[in-house]
Structure formats: structure tokens, C-alpha cells
Tab-separated table of C-alpha atoms in Angstrom:
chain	number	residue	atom	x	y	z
A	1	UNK	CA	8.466	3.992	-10.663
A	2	UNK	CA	9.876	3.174	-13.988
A	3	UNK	CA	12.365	0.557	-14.842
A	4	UNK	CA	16.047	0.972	-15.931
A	5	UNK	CA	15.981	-0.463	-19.281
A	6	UNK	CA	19.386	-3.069	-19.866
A	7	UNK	CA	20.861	-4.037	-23.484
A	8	UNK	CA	18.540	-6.305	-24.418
A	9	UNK	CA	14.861	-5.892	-25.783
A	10	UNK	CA	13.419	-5.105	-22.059
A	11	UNK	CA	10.606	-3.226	-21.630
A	12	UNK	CA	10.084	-0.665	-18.477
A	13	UNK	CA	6.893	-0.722	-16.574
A	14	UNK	CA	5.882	1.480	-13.787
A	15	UNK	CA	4.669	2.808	-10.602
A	16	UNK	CA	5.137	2.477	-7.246
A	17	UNK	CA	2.037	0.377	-6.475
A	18	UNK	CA	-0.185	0.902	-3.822
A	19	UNK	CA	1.885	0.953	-0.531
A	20	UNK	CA	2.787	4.604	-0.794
A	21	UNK	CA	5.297	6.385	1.815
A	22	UNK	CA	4.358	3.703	4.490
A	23	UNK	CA	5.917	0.826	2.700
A	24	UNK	CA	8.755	3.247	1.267
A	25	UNK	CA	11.201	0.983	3.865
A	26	UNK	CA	9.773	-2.042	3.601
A	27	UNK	CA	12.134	-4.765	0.838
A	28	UNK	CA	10.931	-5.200	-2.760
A	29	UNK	CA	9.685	-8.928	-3.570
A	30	UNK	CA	10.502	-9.546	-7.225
A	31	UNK	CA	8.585	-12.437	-8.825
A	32	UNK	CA	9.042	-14.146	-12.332
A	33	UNK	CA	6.564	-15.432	-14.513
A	34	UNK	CA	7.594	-16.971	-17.525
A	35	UNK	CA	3.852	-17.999	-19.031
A	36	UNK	CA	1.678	-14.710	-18.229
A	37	UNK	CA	-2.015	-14.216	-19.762
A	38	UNK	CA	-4.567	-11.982	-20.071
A	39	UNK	CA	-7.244	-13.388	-17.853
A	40	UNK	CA	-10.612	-12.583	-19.338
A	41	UNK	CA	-13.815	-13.526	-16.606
A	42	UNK	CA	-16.810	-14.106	-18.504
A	43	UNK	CA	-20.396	-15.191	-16.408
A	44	UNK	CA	-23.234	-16.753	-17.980
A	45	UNK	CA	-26.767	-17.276	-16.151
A	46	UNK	CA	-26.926	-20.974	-17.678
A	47	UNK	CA	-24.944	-23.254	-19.900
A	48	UNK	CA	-26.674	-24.055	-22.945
A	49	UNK	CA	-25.050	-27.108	-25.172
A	50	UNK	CA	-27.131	-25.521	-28.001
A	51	UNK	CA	-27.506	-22.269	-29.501
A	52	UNK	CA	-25.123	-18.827	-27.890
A	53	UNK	CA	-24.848	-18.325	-24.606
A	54	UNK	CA	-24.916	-14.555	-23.772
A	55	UNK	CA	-21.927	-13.488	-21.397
A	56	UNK	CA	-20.579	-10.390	-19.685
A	57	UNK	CA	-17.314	-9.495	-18.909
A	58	UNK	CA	-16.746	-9.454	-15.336
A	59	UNK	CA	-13.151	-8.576	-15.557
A	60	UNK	CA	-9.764	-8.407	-17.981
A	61	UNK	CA	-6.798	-8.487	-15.608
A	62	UNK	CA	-2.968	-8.978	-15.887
A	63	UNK	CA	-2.226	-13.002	-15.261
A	64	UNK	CA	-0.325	-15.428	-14.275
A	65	UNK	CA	1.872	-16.915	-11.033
A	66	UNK	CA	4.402	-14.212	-10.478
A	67	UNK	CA	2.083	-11.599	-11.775
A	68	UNK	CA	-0.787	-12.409	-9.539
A	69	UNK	CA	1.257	-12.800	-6.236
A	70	UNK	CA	2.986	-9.232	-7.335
A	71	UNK	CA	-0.897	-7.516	-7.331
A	72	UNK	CA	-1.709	-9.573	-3.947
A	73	UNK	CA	1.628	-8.697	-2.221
A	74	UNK	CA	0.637	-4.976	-3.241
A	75	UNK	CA	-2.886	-5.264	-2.061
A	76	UNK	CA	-1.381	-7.043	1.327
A	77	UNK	CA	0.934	-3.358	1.745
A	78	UNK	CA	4.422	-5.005	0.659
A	79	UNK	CA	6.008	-3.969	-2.387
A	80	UNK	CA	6.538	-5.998	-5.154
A	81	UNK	CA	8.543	-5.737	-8.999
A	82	UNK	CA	7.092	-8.269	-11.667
A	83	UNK	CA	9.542	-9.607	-14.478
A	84	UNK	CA	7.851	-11.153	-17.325
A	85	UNK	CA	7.642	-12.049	-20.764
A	86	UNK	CA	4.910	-10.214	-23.552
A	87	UNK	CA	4.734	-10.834	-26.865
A	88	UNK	CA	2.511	-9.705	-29.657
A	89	UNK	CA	-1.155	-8.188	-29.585
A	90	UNK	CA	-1.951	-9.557	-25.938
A	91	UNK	CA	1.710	-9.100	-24.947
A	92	UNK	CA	0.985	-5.076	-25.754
A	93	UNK	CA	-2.008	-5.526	-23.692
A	94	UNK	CA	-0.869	-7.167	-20.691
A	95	UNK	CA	1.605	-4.650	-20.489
A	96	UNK	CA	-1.410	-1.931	-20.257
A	97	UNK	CA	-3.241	-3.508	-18.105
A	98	UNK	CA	-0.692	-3.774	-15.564
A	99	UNK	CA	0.377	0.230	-15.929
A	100	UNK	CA	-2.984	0.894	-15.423
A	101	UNK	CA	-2.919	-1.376	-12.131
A	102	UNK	CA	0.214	0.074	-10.671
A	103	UNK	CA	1.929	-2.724	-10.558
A	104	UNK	CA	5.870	-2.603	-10.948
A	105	UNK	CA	7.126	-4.662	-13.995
A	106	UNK	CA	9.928	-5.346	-16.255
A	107	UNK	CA	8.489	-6.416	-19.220
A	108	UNK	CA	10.878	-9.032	-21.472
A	109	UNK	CA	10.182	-8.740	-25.487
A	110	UNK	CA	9.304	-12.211	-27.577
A	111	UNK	CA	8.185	-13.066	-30.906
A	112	UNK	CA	5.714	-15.363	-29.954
A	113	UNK	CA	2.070	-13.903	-28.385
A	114	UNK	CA	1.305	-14.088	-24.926
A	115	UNK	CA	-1.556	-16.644	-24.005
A	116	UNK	CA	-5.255	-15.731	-23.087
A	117	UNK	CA	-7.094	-17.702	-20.793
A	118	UNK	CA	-10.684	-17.542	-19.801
A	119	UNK	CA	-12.751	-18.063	-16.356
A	120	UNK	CA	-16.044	-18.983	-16.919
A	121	UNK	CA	-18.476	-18.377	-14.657
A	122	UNK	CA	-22.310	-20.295	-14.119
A	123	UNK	CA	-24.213	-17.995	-11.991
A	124	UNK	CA	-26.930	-20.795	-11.538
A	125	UNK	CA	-24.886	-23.359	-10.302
A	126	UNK	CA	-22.113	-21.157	-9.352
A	127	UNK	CA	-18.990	-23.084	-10.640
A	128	UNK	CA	-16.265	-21.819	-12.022
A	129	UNK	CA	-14.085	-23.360	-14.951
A	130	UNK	CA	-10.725	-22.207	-15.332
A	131	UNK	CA	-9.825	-22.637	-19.377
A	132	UNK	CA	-5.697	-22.247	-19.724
A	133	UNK	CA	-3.965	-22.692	-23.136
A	134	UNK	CA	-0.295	-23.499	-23.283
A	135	UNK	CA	1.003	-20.245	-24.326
A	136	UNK	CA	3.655	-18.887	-26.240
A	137	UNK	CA	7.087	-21.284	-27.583
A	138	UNK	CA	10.524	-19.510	-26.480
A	139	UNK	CA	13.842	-19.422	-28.059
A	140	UNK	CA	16.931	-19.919	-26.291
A	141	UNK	CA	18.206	-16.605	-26.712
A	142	UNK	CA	14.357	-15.129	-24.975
A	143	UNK	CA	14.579	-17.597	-21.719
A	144	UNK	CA	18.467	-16.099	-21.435
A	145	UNK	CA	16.950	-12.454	-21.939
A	146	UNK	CA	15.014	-13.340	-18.944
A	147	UNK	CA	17.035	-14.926	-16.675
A	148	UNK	CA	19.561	-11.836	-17.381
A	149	UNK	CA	16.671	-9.229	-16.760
A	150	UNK	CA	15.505	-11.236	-13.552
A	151	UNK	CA	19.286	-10.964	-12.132
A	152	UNK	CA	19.519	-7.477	-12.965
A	153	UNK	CA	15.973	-6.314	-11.057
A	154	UNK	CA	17.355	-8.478	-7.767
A	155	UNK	CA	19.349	-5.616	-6.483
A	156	UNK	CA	18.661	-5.524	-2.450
A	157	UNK	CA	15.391	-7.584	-2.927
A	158	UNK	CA	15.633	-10.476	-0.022
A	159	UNK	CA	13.259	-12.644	-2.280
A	160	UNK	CA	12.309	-13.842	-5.294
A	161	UNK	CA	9.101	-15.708	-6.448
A	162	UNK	CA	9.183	-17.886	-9.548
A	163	UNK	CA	5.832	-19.349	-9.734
A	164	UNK	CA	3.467	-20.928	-12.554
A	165	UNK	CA	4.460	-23.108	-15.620
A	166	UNK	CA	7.305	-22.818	-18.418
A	167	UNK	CA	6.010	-22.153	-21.909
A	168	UNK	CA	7.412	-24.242	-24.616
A	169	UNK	CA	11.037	-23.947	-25.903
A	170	UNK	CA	12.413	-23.613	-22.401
A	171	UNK	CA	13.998	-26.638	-21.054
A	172	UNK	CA	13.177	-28.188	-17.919
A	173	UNK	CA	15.763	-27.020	-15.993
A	174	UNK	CA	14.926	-23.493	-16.418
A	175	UNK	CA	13.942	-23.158	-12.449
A	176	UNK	CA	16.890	-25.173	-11.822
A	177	UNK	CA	19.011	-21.955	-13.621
A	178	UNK	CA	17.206	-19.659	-11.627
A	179	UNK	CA	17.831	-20.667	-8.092
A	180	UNK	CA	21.327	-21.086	-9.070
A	181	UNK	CA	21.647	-17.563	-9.907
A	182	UNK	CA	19.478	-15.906	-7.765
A	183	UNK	CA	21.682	-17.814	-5.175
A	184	UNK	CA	24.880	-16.262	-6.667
A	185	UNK	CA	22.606	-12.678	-6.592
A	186	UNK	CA	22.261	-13.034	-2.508
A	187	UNK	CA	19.105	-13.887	-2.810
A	188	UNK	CA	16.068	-16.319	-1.590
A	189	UNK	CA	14.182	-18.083	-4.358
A	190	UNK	CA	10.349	-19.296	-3.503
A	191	UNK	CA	9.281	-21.872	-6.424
A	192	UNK	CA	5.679	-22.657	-6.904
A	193	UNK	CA	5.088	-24.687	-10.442
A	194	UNK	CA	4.846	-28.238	-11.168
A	195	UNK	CA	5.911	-31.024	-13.595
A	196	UNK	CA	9.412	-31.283	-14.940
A	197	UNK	CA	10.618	-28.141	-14.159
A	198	UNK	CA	9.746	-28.878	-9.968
A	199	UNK	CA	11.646	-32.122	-10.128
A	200	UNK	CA	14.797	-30.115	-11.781
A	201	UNK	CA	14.345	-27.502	-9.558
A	202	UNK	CA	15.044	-29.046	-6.212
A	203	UNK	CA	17.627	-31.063	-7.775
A	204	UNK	CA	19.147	-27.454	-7.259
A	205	UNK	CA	17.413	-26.440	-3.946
A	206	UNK	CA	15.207	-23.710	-2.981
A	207	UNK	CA	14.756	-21.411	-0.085
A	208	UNK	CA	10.846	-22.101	0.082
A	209	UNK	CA	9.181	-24.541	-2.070
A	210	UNK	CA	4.720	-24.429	-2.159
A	211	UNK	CA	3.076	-27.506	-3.197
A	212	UNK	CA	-0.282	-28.481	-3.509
A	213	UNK	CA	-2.064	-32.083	-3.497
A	214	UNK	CA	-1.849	-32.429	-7.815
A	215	UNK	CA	1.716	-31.179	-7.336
A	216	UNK	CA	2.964	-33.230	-4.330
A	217	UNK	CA	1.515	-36.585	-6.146
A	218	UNK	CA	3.409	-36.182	-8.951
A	219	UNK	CA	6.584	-35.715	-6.514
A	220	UNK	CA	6.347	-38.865	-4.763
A	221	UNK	CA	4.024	-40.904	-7.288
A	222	UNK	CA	0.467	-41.691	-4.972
A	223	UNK	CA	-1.649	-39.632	-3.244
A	224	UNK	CA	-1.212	-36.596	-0.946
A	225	UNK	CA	-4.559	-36.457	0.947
A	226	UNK	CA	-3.525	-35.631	4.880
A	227	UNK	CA	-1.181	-34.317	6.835
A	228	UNK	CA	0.890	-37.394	7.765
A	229	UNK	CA	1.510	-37.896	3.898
A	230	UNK	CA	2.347	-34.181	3.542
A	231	UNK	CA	4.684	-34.815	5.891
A	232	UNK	CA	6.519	-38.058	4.543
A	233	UNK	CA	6.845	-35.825	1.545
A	234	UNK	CA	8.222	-32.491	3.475
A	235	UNK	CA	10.524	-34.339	5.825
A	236	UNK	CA	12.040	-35.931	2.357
A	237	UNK	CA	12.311	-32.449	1.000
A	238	UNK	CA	14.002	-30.845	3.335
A	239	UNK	CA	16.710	-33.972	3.842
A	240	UNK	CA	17.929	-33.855	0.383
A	241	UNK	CA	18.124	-30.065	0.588
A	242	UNK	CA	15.452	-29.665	-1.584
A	243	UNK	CA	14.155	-27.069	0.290
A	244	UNK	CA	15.002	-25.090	3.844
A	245	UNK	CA	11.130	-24.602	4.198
A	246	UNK	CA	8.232	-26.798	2.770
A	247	UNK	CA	4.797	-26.086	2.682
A	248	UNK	CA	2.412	-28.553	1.118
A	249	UNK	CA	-1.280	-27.411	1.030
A	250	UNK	CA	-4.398	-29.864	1.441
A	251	UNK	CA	-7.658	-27.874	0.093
A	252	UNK	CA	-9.992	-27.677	2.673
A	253	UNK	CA	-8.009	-29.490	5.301
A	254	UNK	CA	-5.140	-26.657	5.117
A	255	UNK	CA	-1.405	-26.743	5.234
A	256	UNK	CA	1.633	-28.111	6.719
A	257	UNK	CA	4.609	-26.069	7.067
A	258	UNK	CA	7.860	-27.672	8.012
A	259	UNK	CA	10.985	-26.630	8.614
A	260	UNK	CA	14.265	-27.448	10.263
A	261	UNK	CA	12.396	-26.742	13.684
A	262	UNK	CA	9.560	-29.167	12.768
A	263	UNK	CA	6.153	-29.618	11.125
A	264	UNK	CA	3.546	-27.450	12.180
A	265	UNK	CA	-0.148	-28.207	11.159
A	266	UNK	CA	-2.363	-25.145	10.127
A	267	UNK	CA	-5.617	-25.946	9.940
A	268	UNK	CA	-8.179	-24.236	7.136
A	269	UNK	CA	-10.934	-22.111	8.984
A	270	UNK	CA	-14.525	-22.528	8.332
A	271	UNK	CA	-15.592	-20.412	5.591
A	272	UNK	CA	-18.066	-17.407	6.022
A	273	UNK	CA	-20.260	-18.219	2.805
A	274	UNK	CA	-20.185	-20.408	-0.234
A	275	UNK	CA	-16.671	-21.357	-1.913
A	276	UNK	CA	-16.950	-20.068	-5.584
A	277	UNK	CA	-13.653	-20.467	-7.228
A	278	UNK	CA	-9.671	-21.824	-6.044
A	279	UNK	CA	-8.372	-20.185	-9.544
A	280	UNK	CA	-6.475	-17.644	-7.024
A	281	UNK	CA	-6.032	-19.063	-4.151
A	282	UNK	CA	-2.290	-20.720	-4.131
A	283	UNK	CA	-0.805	-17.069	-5.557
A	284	UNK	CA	-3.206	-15.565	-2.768
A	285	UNK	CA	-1.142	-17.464	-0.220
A	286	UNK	CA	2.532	-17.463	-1.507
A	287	UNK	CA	1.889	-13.313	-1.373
A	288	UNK	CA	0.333	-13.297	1.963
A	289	UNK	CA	3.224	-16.046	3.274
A	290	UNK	CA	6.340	-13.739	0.876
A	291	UNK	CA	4.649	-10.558	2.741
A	292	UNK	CA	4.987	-11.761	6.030
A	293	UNK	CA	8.346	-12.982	5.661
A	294	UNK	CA	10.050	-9.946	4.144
A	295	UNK	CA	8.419	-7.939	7.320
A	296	UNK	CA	10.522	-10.038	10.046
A	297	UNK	CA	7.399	-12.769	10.800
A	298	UNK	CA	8.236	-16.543	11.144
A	299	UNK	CA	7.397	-18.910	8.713
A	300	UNK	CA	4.820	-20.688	10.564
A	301	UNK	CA	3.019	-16.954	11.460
A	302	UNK	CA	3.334	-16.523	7.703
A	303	UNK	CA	1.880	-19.386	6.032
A	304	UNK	CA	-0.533	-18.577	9.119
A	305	UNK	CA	-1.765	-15.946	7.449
A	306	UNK	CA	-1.132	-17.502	3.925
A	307	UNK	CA	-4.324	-20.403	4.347
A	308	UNK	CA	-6.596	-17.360	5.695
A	309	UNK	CA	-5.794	-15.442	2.275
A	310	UNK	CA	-6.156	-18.362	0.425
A	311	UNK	CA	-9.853	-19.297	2.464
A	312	UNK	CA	-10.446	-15.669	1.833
A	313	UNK	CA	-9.729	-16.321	-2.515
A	314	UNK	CA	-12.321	-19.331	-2.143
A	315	UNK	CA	-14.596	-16.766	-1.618
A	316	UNK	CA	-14.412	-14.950	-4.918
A	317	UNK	CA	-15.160	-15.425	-8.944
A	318	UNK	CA	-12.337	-16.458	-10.904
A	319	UNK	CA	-9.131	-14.769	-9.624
A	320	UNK	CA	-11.062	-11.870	-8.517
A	321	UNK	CA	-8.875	-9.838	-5.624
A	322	UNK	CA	-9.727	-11.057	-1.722
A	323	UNK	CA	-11.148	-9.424	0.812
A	324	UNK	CA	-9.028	-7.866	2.945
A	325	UNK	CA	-11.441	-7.473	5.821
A	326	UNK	CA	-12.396	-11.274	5.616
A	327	UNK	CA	-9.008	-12.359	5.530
A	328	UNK	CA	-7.893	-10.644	8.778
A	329	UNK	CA	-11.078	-12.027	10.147
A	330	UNK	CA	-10.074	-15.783	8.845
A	331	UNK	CA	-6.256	-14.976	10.235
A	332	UNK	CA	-7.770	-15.720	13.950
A	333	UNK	CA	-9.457	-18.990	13.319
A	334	UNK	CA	-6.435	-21.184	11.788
A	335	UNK	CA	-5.537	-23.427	14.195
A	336	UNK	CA	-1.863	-24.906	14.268
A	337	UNK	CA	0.022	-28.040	15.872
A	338	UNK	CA	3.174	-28.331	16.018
A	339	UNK	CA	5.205	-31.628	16.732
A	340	UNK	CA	8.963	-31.909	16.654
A	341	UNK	CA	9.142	-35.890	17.115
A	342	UNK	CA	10.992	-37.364	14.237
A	343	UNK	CA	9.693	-40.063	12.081
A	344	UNK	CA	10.889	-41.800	9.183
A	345	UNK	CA	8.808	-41.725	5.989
A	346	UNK	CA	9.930	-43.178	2.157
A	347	UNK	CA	9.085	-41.086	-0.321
């Protein structure tokens, strides 16, 4: 399905993805990603400090927050559009890749390139080490370009996902911006980044906001390492108006979704073999949890599934796609808690 272009330099991607007639009703997610990449997955049998190490490619794949929860949304039968920047060489590229995918996308024109970033993988000891340059500087005029191209692609789409970080030459309340207009579109925004640009952004507030442990530290300045301290931090989020619905992962432990209603813990399930990489496992979930919720489910059924996605991402190389069969399988062995009993926490 190809894109309308608009006035500015916007560049029209296409297809209809992989849902087909059977998703033909179901809402369009739209998700933004401001600092894509070619992600190149290279494994080695051994690390050697001296002399080459011989590699193969294992896979070249479209990158990035918004992009990656786009392909998992797809792969998870929801449809999905992805606006983006490209620039230069691996701009061109990243474009290609994701035609060839069948993945949806609006493609927004800048003079700077679009980053690379590399996986590498040790087959010996079978870690994985995620290698992520900074990426591209924008110019005023680009970050308008895409704010105007993301508020054009809303149309009827209930939400949007902004998720990963903001290149350089954006300012920091570039999220902030976002949920204000997305807002004034009729729409939900979902935020998953970090730094800066999370504090500025729910000065604003946010439909949904995902954090993990490195993320929910630097919100309320010591560790996140349990559920009680996920939940000082949620109940704070959702007081200030932050966000309607927080849901602060904890690794292997799992995740706690609150909401007006309460805090519900979901528990991780035991995995079925070795974990090799969590390079894909938050955009696995915020797909799996934005899928759910565009098809009617409630958000604790939703981020329900989300943790057996992610558990299911552990599983694979780099940001290699899940498997769909172990993830259904992983679905019926989260275990939840709720409790609605109020207590006061300082964040």
C-alpha cells in the first residue's frame, strides 16, 4: 500500500504487510522512530584480541524502536504504518530493506546519514554485544518535517508508538511536541525512550508510558530492582498524569502494569532454553502489548502477552524475529497479582 506523498521531502513506502484480508478491519498502529539503523548481525566462533576474526552475516534488517515494533506488530497479525527519518547511503538502504519486508512506511528525507549499528555474536560463549552509534544530527526544519508527516499518517489510527532515542539537533522536548499533537490528532501516544526526552515527555503526559530498570532509575534517581519499587515509581506516574497506564519491566522478574484500577504483577515464565540476546525484547513487548490493545483486550491481558513475547525475544540472536509458537506457549505460564490497596511511595 503506498503512501500519499505531502509538500515536503516525504518519501512513500509500501505494502500492506503481512496480515492480508483478515486484518483488513483491524486499526492501523503508526509508530515513529526518529534514530533508525541498519542493523547488521555478524557471528564469530571466538573473539580473538589479535589478528581478524572471520564473521558471517547472519542478517541486515530495517532498525530501530518504532521500526522494530512496526515488523513485530505485523508478525503478531495487526497492522502497522512506520514514519521515519533516512538519510544518505544507509538512509537509501533502509528504505529497501523495509519494501522488501512489507512493512508500511513513510519515509522523511535528511541531509545527514542514517546510523548503522552492529550485533555481534560469540557462538562459543554465546553472548551477544549490541554496538549502537549516535546517529545522524537534525535541523530544525527536518524534526518539523516529521512531526508534520507523523500528524498527517494518524488519520483513524487509535495509537501511536514513539519509541527509541532522539538523534542530535532535536531538542529534548521533541516527545513532549508529539503527545501534544497526537493529542490534538484524537489520538493515543505510547512512549518508550529514555533520558531527557522521557522526563519532558511526561511533563506533557502520555496514554501508555514502558520503562525498563536503566530507564526507571534515571526517573526517580536509585535503583528499580522489584516490584514494590516499580510500584513507588508507577503510582507517582500516574498521580502527576504522567501517564493513564504504566508499565515498568524487571528482566527476569517481569513486569508491573498499573493503572487507575491498580497494580497488577506479571510474572516472567521460565524459559524453554538458553537466553541469547535482550537486543529485541522491549520493542517485542510494546508490539505484542499495542496489538492487543487495538483488538479490544485489557491492558493487563496485553502486557500479559507482552512479557511472553519479550521471554520469547530472549530466546533469539540479536534482534532476530520471535517465535510465534513459543510465545503462545509462554502466554500460559505468566502469572499475575493484582492488589488494589493504596500505599504511599516518594519518588
Amino acid at each position: 500500500m503506498s503512501r500519499a506523498a505531502t509538500s515536503t521531502p516525504i518519501t512513500a513506502g509500501t505494502t500492506d504487510g503481512a496480515g492480508g484480508a483478515e486484518t483488513a478491519a483491524t486499526p492501523s498502529i503508526l509508530t515513529l522512530t526518529m534514530n533508525p539503523a541498519v542493523d547488521l548481525c555478524w557471528e564469530v566462533e571466538h573473539l580473538e584480541v589479535i589478528g581478524k576474526n572471520r564473521a558471517r552475516v547472519r542478517s541486515v534488517a530495517a532498525g530501530g524502536g518504532g521500526i522494530n515494533v512496526a515488523r513485530h506488530v505485523v508478525r503478531l497479525g495487526g497492522r502497522a504504518t512506520a514514519v521515519h527519518t533516512a538519510g544518505g547511503e544507509v538512509g537509501l538502504r533502509l528504505n529497501r530493506l523495509l519494501n522488501e519486508e512489507g512493512i508500511d512506511h513513510v519515509a522523511v528525507d535528511i541531509d545527514d546519514e542514517t546510523r548503522e549499528a552492529l550485533v555481534l555474536f560469540e557462538a562459543e560463549s554465546r553472548h551477544g554485544y549490541h554496538i549502537v552509534p549516535p546517529g545522524p544530527h537534525l535541523h530544525d526544519h527536518e524534526g518539523r518535517r516529521s512531526l508534520d508527516a507523523l500528524v498527517q499518517a494518524v488519520g483513524s489510527c487509535p495509537y501511536v508508538v514513539a519509541s527509541g532515542s532522539l538523534p542530535g539537533g532535536l531538542p529534548d522536548d521533541f516527545y513532549a511536541a508529539v503527545a501534544r499533537r497526537i493529542r490534538e490528532a484524537g489520538s493515543r501516544l505510547v512512549l518508550d525512550t529514555s533520558g531527557p526526552a522521557l522526563r519532558e515527555a511526561l511533563a506533557e503526559g502520555v496514554f501508555l508510558l514502558r520503562c525498563n530498570r536503566t530507564e526507571a532509575e534515571s526517573l526517580t534517581g536509585r535503583p528499580v530492582r522489584d516490584f514494590d519499587e516499580a510500584r513507588a515509581l508507577n503510582e507517582h506516574l500516574l498521580a502527576s498524569g504522567a501517564a493513564e497506564i504504566a508499565v515498568t519491566t524487571l528482566g527476569e522478574l517481569g513486569a508491573l502494569c498499573s493503572t487507575g484500577h491498580g497494580h497488577t504483577e506479571l510474572y516472567a515464565p521460565p524459559l524453554p532454553g538458553e537466553p541469547l540476546s535482550d537486543a529485541g525484547a522491549g520493542d517485542s513487548m510494546v508490539a505484542a502489548l499495542i496489538t492487543q490493545l487495538t483488538a479490544g483486550e485489557d491492558p493487563v491481558s496485553a502486557c500479559a502477552l507482552g512479557v511472553a513475547v519479550a521471554a520469547a525475544a530472549m530466546l533469539t540472536r540479536s534482534t532476530e524475529p520471535f517465535d510465534l509458537d513459543v510465545a503462545r506457549s509462554l502466554r500460559s505460564q505468566v502469572r499475575t497479582r493484582f492488589q488494589t490497596d493504596a500505599r504511599s511511595h516518594g519518588v
